[in-house]
CSV table of C-alpha atoms and ligand atoms in Angstrom, one decimal:
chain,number,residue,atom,x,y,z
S,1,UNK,CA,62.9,79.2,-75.5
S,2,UNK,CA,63.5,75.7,-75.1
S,3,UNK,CA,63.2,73.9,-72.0
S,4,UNK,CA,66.2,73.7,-69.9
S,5,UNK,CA,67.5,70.0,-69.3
S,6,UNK,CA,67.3,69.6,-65.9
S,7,UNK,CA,67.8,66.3,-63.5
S,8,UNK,CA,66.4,66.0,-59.9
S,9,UNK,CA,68.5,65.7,-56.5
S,10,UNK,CA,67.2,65.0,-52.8
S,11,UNK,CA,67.1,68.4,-50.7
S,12,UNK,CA,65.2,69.5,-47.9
S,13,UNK,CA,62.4,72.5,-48.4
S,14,UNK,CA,60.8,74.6,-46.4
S,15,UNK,CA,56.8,75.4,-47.8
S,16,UNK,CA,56.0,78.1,-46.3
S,17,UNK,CA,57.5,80.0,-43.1
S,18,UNK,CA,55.4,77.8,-40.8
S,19,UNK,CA,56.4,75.0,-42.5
S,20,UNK,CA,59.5,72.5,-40.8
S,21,UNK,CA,62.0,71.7,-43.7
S,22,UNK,CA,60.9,68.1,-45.0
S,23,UNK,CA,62.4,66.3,-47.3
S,24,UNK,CA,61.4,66.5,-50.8
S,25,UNK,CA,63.2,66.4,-54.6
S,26,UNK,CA,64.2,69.5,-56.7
S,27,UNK,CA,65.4,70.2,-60.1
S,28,UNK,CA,68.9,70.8,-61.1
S,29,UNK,CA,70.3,72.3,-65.0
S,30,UNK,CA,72.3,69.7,-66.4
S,31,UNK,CA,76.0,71.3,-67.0
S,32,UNK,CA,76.7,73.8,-69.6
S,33,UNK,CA,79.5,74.5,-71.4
S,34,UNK,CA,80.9,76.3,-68.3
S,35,UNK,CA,79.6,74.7,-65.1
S,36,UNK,CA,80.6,71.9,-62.6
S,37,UNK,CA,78.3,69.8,-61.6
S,38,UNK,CA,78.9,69.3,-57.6
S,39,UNK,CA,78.4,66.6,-55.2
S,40,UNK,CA,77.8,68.3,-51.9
S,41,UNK,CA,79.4,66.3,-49.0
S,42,UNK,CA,78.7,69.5,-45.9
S,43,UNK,CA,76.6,72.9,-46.0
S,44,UNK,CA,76.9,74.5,-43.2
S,45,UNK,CA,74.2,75.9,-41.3
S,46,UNK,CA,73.9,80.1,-41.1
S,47,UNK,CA,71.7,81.5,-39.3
S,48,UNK,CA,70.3,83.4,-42.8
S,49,UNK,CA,68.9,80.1,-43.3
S,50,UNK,CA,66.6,79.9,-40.6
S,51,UNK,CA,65.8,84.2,-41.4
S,52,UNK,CA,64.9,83.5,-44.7
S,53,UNK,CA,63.3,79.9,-44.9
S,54,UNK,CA,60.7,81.8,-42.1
S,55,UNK,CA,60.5,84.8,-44.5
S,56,UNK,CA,61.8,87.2,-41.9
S,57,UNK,CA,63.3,89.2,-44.1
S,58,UNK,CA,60.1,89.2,-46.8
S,59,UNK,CA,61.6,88.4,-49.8
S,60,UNK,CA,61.6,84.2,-49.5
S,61,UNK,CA,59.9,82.4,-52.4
S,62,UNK,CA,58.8,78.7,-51.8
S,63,UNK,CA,59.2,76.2,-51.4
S,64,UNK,CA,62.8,77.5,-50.1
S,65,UNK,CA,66.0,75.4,-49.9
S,66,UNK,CA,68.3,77.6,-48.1
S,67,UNK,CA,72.0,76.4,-47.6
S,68,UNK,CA,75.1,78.7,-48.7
S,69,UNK,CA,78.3,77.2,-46.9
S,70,UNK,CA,78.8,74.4,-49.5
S,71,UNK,CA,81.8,72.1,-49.6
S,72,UNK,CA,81.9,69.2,-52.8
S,73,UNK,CA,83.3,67.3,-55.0
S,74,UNK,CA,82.9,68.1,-58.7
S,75,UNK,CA,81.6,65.2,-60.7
S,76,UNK,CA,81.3,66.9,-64.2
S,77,UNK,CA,82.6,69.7,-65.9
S,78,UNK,CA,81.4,71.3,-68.9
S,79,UNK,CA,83.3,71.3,-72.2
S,80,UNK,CA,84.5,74.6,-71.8
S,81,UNK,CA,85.6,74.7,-67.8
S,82,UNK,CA,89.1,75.7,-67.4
S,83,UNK,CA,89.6,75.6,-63.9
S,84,UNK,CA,87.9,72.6,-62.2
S,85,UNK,CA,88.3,69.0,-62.8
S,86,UNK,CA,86.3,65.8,-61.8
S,87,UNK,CA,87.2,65.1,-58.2
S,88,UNK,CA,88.4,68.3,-57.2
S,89,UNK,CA,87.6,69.3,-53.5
S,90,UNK,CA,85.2,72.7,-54.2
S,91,UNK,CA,83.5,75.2,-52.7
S,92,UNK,CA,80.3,77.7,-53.3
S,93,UNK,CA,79.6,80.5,-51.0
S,94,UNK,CA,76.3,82.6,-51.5
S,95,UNK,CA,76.7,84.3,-54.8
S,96,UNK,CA,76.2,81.9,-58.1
S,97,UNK,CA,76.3,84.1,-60.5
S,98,UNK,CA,76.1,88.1,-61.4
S,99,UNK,CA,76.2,90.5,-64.7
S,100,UNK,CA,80.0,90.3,-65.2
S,101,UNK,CA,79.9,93.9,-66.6
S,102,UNK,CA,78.9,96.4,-64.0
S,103,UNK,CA,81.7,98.2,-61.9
S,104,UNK,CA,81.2,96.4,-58.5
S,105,UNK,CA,81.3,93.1,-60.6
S,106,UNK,CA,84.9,94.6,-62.3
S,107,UNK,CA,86.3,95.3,-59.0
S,108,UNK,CA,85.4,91.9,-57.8
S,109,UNK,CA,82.5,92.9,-55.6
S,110,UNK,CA,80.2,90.6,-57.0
S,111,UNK,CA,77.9,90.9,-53.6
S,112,UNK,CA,77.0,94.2,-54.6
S,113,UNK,CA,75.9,93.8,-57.9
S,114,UNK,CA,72.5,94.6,-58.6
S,115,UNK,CA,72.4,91.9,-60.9
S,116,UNK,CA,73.7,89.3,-58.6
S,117,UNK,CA,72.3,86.0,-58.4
S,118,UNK,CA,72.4,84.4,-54.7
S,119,UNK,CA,72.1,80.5,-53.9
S,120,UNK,CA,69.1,81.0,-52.4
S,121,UNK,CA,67.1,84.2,-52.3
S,122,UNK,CA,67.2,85.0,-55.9
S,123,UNK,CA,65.1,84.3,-58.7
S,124,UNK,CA,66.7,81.3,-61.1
S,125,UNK,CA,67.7,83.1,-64.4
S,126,UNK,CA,67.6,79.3,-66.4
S,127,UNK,CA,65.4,77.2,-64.5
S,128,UNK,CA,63.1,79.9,-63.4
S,129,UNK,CA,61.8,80.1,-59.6
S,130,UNK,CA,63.8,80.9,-56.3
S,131,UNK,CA,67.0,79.7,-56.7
S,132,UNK,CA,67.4,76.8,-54.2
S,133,UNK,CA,70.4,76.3,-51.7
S,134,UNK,CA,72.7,73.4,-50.4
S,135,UNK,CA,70.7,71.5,-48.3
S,136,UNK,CA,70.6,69.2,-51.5
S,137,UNK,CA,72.7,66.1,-52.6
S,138,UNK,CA,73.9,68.1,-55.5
S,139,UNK,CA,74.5,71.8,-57.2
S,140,UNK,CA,75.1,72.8,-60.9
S,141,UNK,CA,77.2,76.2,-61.0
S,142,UNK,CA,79.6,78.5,-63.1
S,143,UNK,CA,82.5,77.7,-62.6
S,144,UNK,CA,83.6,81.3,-61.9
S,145,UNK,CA,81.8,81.4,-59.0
S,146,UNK,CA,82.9,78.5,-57.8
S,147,UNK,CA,86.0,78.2,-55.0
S,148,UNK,CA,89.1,76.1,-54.6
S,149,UNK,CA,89.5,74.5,-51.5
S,150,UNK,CA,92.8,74.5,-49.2
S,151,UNK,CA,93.9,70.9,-49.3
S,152,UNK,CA,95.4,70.9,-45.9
S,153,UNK,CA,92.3,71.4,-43.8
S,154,UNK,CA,89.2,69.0,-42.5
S,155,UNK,CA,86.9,69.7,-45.4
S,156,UNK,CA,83.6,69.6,-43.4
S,157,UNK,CA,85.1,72.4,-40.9
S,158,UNK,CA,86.1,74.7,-44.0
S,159,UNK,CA,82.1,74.7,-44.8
S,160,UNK,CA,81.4,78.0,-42.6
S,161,UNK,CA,84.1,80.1,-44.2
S,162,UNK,CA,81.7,80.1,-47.1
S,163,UNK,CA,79.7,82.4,-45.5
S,164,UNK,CA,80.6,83.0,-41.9
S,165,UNK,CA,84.5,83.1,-42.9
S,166,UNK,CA,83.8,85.8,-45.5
S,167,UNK,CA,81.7,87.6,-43.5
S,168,UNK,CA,84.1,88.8,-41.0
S,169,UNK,CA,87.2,88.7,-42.9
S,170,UNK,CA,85.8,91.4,-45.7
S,171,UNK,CA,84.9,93.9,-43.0
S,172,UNK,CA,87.8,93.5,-40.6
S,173,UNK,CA,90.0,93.8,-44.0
S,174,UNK,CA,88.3,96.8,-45.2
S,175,UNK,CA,88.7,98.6,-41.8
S,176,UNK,CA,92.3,97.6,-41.5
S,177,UNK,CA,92.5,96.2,-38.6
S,178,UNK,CA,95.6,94.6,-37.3
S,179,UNK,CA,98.6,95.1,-34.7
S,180,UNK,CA,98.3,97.8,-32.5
S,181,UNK,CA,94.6,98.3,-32.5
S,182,UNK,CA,91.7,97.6,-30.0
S,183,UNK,CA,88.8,95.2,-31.6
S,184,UNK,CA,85.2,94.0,-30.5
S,185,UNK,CA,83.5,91.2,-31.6
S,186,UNK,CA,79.7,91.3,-30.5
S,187,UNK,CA,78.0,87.8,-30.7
S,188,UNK,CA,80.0,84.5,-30.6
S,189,UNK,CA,77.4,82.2,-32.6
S,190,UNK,CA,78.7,81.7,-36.2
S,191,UNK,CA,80.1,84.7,-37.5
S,192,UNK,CA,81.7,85.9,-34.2
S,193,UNK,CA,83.2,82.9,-33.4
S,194,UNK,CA,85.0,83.6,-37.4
S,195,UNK,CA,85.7,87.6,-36.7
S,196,UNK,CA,87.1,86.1,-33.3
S,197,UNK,CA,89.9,83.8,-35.2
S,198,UNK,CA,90.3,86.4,-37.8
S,199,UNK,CA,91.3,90.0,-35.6
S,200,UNK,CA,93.2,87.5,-33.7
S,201,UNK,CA,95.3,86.4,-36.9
S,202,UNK,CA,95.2,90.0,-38.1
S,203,UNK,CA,97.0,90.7,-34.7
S,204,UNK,CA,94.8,92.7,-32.8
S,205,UNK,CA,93.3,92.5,-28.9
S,206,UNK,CA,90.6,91.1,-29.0
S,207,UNK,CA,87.5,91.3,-27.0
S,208,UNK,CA,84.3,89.5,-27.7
S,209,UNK,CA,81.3,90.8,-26.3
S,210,UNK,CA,78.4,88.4,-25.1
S,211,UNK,CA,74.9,87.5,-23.5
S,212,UNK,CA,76.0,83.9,-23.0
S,213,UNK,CA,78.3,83.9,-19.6
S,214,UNK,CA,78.7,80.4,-20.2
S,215,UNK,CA,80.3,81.1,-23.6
S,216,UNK,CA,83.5,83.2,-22.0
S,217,UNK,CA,86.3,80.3,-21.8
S,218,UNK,CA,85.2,79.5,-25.2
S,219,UNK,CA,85.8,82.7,-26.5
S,220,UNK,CA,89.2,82.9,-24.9
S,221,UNK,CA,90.2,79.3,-26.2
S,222,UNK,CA,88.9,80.7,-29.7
S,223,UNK,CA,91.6,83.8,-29.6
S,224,UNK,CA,89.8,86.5,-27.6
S,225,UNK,CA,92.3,88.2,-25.0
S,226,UNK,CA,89.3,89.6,-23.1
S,227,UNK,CA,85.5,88.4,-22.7
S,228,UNK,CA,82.5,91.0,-21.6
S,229,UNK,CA,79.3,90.1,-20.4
S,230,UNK,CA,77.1,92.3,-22.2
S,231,UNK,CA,74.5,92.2,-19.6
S,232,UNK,CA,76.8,93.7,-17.5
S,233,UNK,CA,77.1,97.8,-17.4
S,234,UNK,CA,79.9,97.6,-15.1
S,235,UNK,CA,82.1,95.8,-17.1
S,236,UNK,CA,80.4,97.8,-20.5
S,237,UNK,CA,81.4,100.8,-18.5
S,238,UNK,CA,84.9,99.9,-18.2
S,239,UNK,CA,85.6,99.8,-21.5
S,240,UNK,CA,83.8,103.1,-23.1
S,241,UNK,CA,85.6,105.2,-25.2
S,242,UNK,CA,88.4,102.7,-25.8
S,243,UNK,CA,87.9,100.7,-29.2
S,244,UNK,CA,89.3,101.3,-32.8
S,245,UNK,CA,86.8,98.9,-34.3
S,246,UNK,CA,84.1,97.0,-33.4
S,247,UNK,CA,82.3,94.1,-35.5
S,248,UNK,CA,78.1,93.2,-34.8
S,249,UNK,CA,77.3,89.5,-35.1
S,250,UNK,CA,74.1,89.6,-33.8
S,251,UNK,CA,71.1,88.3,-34.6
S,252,UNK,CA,68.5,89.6,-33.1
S,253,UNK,CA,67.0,92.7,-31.4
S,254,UNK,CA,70.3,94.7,-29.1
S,255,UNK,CA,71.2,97.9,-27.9
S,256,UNK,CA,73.5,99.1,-31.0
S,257,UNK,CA,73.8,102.5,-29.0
S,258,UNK,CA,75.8,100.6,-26.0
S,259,UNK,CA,78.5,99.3,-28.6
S,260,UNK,CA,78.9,102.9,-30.6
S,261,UNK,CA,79.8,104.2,-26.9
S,262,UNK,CA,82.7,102.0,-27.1
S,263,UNK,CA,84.4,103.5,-29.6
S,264,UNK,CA,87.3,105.9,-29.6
S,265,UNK,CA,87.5,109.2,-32.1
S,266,UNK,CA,86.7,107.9,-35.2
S,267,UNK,CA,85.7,104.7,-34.5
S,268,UNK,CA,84.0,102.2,-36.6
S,269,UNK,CA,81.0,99.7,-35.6
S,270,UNK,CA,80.3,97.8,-38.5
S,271,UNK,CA,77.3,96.0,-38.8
S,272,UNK,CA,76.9,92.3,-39.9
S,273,UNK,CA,74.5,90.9,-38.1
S,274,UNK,CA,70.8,90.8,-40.3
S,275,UNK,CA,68.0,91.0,-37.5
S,276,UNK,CA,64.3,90.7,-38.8
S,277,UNK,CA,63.5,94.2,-37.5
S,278,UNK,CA,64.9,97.8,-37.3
S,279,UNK,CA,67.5,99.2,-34.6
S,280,UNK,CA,67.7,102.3,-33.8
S,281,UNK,CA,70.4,104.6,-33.4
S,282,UNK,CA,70.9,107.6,-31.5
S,283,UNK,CA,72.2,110.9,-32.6
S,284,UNK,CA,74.6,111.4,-29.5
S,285,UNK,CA,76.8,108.3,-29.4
S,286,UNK,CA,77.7,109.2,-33.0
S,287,UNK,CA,78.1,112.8,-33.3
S,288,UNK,CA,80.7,112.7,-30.0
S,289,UNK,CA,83.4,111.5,-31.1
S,290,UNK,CA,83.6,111.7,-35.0
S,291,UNK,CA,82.5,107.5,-34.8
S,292,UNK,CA,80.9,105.8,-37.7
S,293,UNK,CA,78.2,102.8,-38.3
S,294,UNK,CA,78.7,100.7,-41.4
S,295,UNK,CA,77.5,97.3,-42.8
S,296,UNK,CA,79.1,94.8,-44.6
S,297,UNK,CA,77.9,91.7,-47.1
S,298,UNK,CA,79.2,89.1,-47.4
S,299,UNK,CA,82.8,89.1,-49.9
S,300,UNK,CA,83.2,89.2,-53.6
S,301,UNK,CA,84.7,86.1,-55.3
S,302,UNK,CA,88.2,87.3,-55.4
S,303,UNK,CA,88.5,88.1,-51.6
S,304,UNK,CA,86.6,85.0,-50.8
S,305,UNK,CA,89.5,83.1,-52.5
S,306,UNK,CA,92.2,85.0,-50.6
S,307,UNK,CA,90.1,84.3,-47.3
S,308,UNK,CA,90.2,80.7,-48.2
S,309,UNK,CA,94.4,80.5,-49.0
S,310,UNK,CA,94.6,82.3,-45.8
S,311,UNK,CA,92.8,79.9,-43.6
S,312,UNK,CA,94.8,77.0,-45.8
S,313,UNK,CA,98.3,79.1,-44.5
S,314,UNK,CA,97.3,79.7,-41.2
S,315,UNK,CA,95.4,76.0,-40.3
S,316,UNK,CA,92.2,78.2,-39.5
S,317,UNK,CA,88.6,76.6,-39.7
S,318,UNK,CA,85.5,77.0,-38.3
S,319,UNK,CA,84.9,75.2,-34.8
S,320,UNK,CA,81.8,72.9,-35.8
S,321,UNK,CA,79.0,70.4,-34.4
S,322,UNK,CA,77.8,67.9,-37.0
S,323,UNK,CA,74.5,67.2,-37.7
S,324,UNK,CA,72.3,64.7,-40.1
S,325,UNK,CA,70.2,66.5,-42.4
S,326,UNK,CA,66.6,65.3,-40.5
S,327,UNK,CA,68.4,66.9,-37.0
S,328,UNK,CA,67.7,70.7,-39.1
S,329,UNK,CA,64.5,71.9,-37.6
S,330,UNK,CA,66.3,71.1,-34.0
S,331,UNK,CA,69.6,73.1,-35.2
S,332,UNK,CA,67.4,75.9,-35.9
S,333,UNK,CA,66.0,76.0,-32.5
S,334,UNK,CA,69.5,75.5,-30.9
S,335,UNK,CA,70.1,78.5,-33.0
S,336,UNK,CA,67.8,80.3,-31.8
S,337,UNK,CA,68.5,80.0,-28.2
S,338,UNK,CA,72.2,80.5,-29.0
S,339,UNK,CA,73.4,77.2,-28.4
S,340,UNK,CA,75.5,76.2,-31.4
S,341,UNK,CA,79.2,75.6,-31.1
S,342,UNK,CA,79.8,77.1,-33.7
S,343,UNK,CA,78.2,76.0,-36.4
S,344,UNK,CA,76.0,73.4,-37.3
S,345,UNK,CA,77.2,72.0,-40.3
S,346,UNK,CA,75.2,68.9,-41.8
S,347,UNK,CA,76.9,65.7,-43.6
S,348,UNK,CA,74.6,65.0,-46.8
S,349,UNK,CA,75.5,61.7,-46.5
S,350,UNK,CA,72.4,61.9,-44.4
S,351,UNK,CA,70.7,62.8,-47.0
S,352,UNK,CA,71.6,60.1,-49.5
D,401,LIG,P1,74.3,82.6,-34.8
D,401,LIG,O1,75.3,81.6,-35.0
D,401,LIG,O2,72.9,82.3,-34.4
D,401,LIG,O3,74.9,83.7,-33.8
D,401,LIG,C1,74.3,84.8,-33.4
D,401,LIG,C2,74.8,85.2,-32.0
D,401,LIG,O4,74.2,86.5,-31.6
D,401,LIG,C3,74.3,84.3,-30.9
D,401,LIG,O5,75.2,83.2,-30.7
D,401,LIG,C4,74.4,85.2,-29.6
D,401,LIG,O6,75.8,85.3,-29.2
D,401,LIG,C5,74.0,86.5,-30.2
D,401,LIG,N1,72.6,86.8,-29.9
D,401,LIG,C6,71.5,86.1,-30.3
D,401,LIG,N2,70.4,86.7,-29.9
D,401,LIG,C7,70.8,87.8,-29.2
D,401,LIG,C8,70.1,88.9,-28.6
D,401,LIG,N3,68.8,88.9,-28.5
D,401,LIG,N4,70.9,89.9,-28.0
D,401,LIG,C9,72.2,89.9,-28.1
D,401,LIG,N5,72.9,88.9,-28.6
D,401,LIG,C10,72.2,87.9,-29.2
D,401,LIG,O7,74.1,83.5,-36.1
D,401,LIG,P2,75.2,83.7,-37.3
D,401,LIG,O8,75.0,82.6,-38.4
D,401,LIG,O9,76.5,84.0,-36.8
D,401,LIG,O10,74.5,85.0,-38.0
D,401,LIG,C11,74.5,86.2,-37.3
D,401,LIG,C12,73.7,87.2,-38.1
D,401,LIG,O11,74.4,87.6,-39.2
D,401,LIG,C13,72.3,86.7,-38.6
D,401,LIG,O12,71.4,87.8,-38.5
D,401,LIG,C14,72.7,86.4,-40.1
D,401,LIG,O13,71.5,86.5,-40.9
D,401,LIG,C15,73.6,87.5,-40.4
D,401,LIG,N6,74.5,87.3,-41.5
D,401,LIG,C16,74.9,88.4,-42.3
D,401,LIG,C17,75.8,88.2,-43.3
D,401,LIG,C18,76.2,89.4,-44.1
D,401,LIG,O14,76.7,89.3,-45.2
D,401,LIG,N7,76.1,90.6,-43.5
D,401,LIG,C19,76.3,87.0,-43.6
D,401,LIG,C20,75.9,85.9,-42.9
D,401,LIG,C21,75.0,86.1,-41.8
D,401,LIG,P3,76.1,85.3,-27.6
D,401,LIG,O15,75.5,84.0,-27.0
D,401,LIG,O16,77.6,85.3,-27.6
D,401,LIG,O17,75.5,86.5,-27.0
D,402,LIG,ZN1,75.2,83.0,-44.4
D,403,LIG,ZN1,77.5,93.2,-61.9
């Protein structure tokens, strides 16, 4: 086989899960026939970045590049791109690629094809290694998996929908939720303060659940009618039995049991959140009450689009905090100690 063109970009890389992210140069395929070539102005920062750049979830190969909220502007097309032209305003979620034949990928569920290839996390089927991420001046992909961006909205801001945005939209979708109907969102960090926006739009009453008092007029100002300390059993208490849906942002290590009492009959608590380590569930919360516990990935291409269009209608970004790209090893300690409002979301003119 002959050796894939490639060119090199600026990026930042992590070299092994000790390492801090340093800067460093990475390849790039030139353009085929049918991909666009991408500036990247923002990426925004998920916490799946700082997961798999430590290898918490064992599957990293370095060095890793993550990044998988991308907004650009595409600076080449190949000859046979149909939908993209130089200078368009674009965007590329976590999914570059997949097989194109399977049934998840003919439904448009492209996250759950086996074959899928993620933008970071995956093995590169042309340039061989890990696929490598955003945090990079530039990107090279199909242009079917590629996203048009609404014009209307603050470009930098419409970064998190690419993952965070989808994230909670797919689920609270799926689940039907809308008027009428009681709806938790655990966690406001990234995706929750998203799945807060979103049952808000979808027309539901909102309560976001959190460890972070400090966090509560926040999550009101954001579109939550109610706000529960999580820490507190009184208020956890009050609420039992009482919810149609509930959506888990979290990170890290939590009591899923206390949020499955929540529900009503035939609840659902649906799972986003990715922590490094198992949770357990109990038999009894479950078992009363007919309830359910779920997860959810990301969004396929086609939904992603629709999320996108929606946000464009209804003037709906992601509440962010800018960063250069040398400030990401102190974002991802924020992070950690929940302090992010709510999202990091580095310029990559930093970078240049
Ligand atoms: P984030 O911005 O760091 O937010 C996580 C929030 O969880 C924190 O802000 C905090 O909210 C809460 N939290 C943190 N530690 C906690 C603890 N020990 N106990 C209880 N609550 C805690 O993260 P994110 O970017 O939103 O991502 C959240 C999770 O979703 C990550 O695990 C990420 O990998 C995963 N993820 C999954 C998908 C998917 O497709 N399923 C996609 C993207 C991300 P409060 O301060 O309000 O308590
Ligand atoms: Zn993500
Ligand atoms: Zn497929």
């Amino acid at each position: 086989m002959p050796t894939p063109r490639a060119y090199s970009v600026k990026a930042y890389s992590a070299a092994s899960a000790q390492s801090p992210l340093a800067p460093t140069t990475i390849a790039r395929r030139e353009p085929g026939a049918t991909d666009v070539k991408i500036d990247i102005l923002y990426c925004g920062v998920c916490h799946s970045d700082l997961h798999f750049a430590r290898n918490e979830w064992n599957f990293t190969q370095y060095p890793a590049v993550p990044g998988h909220e991308i907004v650009g502007r595409v600076v080449a097309v190949g000859a046979g791109v149909k939908k993209f032209k130089v200078g368009d305003l674009v965007g590329v979620g976590c999914l570059v690629d997949s097989c194109r034949t399977c049934p998840d990928c003919r439904d448009g569920f492209e996250q759950f094809c086996t074959g899928m290839v993620m933008t970071y996390g995956s093995t590169d089927p042309i340039l061989g290694g890990g696929t490598l991420g955003g945090y990079a001046q530039g990107i090279v992909v199909t242009e079917d998996f590629v996203l048009r961006l609404p014009e209307n909205l603050n470009p930098a801001a419409v970064a998190p929908l690419l993952c965070a945005g989808i994230t909670t939209y797919s689920p609270l979708r799926h689940w039907k939720v809308g008027p009428g109907q009681k709806v938790g969102v655990v966690g406001l960090g990234g995706l929750g303060h998203m799945g807060v926006k979103f049952a808000r739009a979808f027309g539901a009453h909102v309560v976001l659940f959190t460890t972070s008092p400090g966090k509560t007029a926040d999550a009101l100002r954001l579109g939550a009618h109610e706000v529960v300390v999580s820490k507190d059993e009184a208020q956890m208490a009050a609420h039992a039995g009482s919810f149609d849906f509930v959506l888990d942002c979290v990170s890290a290590q939590h009591d899923l049991n206390a949020y499955l009492n929540l529900l009503k009959r035939d609840g659902n608590l649906t799972l986003v959140g990715a922590p490094e380590k198992p949770l357990a569930v109990a038999a009894f919360p479950l078992i009363f009450r007919r309830r359910s516990f779920s997860g959810s990935l990301i969004g396929g291409l086609p939904e992603t689009q629709e999320m996108l269009d929606f946000c464009g209608r209804h003037g709906i970004t992601s509440d962010i905090e800018m960063i250069r790209m040398d400030q990401i090893n102190d974002a991802y300690e924020r992070m950690l100690k929940s302090d992010v409002k709510y999202r990091f979301v580095i310029d990559m003119a930093s970078l240049r």
